JSON list of C-alpha atoms in Angstrom, two decimals:
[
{"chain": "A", "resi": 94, "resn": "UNK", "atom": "CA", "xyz": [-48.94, 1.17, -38.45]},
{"chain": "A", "resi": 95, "resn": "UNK", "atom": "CA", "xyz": [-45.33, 2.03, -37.34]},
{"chain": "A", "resi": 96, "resn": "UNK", "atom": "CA", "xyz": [-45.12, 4.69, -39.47]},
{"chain": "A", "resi": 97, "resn": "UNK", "atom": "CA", "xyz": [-48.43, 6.22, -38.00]},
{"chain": "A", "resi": 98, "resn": "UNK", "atom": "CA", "xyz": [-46.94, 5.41, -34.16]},
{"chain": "A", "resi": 99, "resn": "UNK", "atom": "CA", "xyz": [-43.77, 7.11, -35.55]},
{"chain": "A", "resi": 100, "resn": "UNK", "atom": "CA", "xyz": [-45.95, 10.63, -35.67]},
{"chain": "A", "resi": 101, "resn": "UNK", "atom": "CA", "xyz": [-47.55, 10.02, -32.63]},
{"chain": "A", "resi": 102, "resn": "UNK", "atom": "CA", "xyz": [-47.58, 13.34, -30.41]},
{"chain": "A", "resi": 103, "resn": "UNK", "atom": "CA", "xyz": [-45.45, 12.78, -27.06]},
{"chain": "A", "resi": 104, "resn": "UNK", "atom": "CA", "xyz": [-49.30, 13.56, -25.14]},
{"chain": "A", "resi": 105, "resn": "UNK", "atom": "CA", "xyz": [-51.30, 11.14, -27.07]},
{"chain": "A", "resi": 106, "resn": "UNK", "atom": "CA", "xyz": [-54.42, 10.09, -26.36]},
{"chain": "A", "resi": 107, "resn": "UNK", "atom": "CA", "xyz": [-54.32, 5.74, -26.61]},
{"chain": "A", "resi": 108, "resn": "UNK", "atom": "CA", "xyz": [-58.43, 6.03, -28.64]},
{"chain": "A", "resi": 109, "resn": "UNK", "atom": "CA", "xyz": [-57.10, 9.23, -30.76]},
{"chain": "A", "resi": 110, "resn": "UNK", "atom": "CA", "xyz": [-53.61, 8.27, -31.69]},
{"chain": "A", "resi": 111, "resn": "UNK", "atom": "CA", "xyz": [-52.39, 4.77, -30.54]},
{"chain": "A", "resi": 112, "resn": "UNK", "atom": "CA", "xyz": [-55.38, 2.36, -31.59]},
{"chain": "A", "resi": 113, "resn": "UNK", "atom": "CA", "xyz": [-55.23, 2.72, -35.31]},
{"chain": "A", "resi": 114, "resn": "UNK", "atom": "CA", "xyz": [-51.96, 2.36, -35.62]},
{"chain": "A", "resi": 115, "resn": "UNK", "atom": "CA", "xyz": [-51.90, -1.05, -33.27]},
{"chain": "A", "resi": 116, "resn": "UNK", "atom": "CA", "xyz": [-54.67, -2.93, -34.85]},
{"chain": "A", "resi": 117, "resn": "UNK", "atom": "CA", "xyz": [-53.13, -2.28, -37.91]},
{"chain": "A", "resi": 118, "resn": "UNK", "atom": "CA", "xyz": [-50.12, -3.68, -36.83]},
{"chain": "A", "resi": 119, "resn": "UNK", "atom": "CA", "xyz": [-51.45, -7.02, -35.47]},
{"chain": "A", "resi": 120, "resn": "UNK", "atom": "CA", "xyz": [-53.36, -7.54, -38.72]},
{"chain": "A", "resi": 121, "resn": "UNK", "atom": "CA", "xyz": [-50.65, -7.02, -41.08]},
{"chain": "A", "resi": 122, "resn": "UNK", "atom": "CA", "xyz": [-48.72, -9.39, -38.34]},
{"chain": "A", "resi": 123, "resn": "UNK", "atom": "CA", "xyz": [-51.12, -12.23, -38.58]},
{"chain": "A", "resi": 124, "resn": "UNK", "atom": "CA", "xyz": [-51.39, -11.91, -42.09]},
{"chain": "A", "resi": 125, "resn": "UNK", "atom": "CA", "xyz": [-47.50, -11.87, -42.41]},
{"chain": "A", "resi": 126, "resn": "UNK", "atom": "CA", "xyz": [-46.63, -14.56, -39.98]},
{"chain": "A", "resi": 127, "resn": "UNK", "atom": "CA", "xyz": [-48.94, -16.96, -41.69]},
{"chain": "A", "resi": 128, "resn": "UNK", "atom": "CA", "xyz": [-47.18, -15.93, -45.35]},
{"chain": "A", "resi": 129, "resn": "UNK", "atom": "CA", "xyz": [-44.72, -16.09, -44.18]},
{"chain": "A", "resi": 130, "resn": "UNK", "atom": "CA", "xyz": [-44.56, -19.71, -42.51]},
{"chain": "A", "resi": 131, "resn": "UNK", "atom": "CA", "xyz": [-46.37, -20.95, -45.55]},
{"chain": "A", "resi": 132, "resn": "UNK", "atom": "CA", "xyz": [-43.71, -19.68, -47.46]},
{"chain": "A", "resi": 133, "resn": "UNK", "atom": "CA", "xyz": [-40.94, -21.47, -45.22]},
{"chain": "A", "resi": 134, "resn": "UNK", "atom": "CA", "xyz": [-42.50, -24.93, -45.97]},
{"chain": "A", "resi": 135, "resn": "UNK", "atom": "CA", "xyz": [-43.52, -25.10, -49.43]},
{"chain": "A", "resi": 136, "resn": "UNK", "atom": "CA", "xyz": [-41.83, -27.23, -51.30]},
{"chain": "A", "resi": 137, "resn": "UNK", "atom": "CA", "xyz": [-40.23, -29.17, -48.07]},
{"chain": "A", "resi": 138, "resn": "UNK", "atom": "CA", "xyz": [-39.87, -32.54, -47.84]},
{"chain": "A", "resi": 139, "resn": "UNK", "atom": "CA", "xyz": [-42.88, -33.92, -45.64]},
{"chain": "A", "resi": 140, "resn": "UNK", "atom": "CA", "xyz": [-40.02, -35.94, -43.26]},
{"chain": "A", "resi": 141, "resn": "UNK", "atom": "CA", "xyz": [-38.19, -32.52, -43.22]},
{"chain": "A", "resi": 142, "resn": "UNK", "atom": "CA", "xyz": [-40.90, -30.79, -42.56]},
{"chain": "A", "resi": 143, "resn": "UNK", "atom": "CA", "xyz": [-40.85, -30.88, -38.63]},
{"chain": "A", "resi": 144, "resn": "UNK", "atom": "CA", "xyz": [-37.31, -29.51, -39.41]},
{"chain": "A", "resi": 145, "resn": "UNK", "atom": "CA", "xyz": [-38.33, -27.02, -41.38]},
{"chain": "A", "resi": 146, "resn": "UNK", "atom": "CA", "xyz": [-41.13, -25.65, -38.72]},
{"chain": "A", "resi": 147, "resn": "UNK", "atom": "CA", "xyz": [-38.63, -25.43, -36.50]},
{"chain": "A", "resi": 148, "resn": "UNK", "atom": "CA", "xyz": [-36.55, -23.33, -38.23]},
{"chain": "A", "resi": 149, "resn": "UNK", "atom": "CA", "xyz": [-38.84, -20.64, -39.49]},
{"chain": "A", "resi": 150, "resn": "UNK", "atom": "CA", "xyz": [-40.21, -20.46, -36.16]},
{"chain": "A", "resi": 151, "resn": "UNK", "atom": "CA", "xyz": [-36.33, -19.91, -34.20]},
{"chain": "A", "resi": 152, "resn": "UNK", "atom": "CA", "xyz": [-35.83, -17.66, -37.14]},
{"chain": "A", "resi": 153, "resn": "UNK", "atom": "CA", "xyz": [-39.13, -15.54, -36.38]},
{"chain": "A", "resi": 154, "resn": "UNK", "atom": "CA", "xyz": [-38.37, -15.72, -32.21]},
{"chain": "A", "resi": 155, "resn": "UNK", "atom": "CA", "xyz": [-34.58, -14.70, -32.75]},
{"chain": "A", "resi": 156, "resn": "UNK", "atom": "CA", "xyz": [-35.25, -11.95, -35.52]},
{"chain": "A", "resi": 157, "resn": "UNK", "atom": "CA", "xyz": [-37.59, -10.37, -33.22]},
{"chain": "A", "resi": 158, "resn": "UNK", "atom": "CA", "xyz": [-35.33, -10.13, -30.03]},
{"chain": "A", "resi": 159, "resn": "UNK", "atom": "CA", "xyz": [-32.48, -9.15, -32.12]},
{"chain": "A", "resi": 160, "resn": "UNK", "atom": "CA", "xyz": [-34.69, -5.79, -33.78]},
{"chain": "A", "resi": 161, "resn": "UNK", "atom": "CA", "xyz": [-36.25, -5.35, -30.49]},
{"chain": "A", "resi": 162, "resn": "UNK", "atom": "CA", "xyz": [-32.75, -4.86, -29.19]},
{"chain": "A", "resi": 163, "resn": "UNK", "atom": "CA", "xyz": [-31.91, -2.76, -32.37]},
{"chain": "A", "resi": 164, "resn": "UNK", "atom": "CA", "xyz": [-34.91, -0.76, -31.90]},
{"chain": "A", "resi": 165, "resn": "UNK", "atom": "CA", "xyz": [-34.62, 0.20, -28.22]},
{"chain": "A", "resi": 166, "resn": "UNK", "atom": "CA", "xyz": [-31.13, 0.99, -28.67]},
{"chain": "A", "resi": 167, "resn": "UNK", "atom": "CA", "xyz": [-31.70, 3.51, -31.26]},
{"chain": "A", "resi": 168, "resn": "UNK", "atom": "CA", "xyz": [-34.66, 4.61, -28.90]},
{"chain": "A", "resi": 169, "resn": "UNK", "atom": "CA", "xyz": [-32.04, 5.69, -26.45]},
{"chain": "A", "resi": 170, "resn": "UNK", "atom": "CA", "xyz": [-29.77, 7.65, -28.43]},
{"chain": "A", "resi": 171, "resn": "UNK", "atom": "CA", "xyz": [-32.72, 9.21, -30.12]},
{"chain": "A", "resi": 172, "resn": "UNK", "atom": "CA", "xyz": [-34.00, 10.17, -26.51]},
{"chain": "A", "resi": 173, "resn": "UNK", "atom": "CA", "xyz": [-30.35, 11.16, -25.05]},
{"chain": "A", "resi": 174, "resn": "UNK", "atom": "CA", "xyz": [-29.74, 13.41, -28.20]},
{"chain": "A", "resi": 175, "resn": "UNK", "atom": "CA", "xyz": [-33.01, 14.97, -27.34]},
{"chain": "A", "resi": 176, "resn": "UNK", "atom": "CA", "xyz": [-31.78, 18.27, -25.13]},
{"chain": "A", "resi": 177, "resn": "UNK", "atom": "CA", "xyz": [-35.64, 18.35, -24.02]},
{"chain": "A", "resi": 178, "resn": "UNK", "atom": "CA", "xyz": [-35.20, 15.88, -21.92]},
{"chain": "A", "resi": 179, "resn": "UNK", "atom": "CA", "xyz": [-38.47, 13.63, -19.63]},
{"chain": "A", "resi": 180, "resn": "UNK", "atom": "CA", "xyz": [-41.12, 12.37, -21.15]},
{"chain": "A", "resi": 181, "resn": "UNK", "atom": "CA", "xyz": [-40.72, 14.56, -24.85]},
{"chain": "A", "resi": 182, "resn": "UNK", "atom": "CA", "xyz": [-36.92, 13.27, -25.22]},
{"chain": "A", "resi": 183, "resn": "UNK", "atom": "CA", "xyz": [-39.15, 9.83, -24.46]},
{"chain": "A", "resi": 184, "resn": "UNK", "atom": "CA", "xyz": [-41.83, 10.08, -26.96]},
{"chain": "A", "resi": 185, "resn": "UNK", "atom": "CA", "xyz": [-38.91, 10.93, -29.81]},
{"chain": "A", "resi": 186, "resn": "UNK", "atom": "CA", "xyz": [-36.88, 8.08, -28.96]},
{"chain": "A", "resi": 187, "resn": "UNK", "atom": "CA", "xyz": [-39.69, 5.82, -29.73]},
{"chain": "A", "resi": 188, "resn": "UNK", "atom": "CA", "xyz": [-41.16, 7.97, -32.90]},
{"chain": "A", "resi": 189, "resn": "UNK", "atom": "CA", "xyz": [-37.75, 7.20, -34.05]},
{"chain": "A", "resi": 190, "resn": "UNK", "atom": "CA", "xyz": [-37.77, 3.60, -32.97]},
{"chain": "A", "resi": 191, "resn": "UNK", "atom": "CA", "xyz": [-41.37, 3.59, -35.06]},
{"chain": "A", "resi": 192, "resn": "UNK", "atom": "CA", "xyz": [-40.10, 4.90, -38.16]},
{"chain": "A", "resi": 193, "resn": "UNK", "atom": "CA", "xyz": [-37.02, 2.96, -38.43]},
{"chain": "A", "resi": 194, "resn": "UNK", "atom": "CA", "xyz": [-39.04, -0.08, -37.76]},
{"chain": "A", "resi": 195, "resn": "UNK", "atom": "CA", "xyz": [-41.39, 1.14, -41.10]},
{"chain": "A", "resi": 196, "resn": "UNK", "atom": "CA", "xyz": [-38.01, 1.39, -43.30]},
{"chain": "A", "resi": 197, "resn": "UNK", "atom": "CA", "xyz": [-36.71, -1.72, -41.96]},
{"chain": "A", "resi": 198, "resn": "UNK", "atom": "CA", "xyz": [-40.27, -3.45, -42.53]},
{"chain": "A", "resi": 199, "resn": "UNK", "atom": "CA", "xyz": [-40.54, -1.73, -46.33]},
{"chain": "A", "resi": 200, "resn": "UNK", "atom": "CA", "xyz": [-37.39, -2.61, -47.19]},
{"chain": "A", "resi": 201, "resn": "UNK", "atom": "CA", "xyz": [-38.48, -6.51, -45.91]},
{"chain": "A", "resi": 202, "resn": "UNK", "atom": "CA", "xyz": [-41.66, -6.20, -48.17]},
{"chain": "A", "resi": 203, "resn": "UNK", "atom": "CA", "xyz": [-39.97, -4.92, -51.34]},
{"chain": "A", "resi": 204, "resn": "UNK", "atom": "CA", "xyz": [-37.44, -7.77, -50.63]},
{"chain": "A", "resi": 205, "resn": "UNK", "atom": "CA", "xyz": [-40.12, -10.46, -50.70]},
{"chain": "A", "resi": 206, "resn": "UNK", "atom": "CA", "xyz": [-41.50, -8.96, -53.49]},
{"chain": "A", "resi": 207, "resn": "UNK", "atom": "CA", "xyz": [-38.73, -9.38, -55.63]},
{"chain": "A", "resi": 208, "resn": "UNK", "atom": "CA", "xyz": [-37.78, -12.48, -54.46]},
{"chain": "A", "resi": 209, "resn": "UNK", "atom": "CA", "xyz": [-40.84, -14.44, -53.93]},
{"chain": "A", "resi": 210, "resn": "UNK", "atom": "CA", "xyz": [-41.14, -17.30, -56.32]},
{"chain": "A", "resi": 211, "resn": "UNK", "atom": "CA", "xyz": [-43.85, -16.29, -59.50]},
{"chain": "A", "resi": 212, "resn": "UNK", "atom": "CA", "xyz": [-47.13, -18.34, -58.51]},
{"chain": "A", "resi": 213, "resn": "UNK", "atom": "CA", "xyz": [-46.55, -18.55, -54.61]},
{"chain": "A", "resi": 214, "resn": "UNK", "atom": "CA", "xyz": [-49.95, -17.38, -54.18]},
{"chain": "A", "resi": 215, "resn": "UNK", "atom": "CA", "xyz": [-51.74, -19.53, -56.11]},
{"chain": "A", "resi": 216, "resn": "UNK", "atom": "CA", "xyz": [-50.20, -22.58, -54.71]}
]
């Protein structure tokens, strides 16, 4: 999904270009925040596990704030770097915001991939 809003056209149309790309995003978010948080608590203590909740949740809230920040700041240098300037020097600050959200989020998946225990799924 970010990599499609990352080729969005600076005139798009929300049916035509932005839709898609958004509901795939909040599925692969609702599937990933509930792997995620599964992931957090296996294997924890059930006296920890309020603890534990905790954490991955603070985690999830802070990690998000912190790459929003990351994102929109590398939205604005895209944009100033843009000589067009208005709303196309707009559009390409976010279509790079999009795509270096998709490398950031590919290089997350590959991670957990790797580093996933053998058998999570089944569990």
């Amino acid at each position: 999904g970010l990599a499609w809003l990352g080729a969005a056209p600076s005139g798009a149309s929300f049916v035509a270009d932005l839709l898609g790309p958004m509901l795939l995003i909040g599925a692969g978010l609702g599937l990933a925040f509930v792997l995620l948080t599964t992931l957090g608590l296996t294997g924890v203590d059930p006296a920890e596990s309020g603890l534990a909740s905790g954490l991955v949740n603070t985690t999830r809230q802070v990690g998000g704030g912190l790459g929003l920040a990351l994102l929109t700041a590398a939205a604005s240098i895209a944009a100033a770097r843009n000589g067009q300037g208005g709303v196309e020097a707009l559009a390409e600050g976010f279509r790079w915001a999009f795509r270096i959200g998709f490398v950031i989020a590919a290089l997350a998946a590959l991670t957990a991939l790797f580093t996933v225990p053998a058998g999570f799924a089944r569990r």
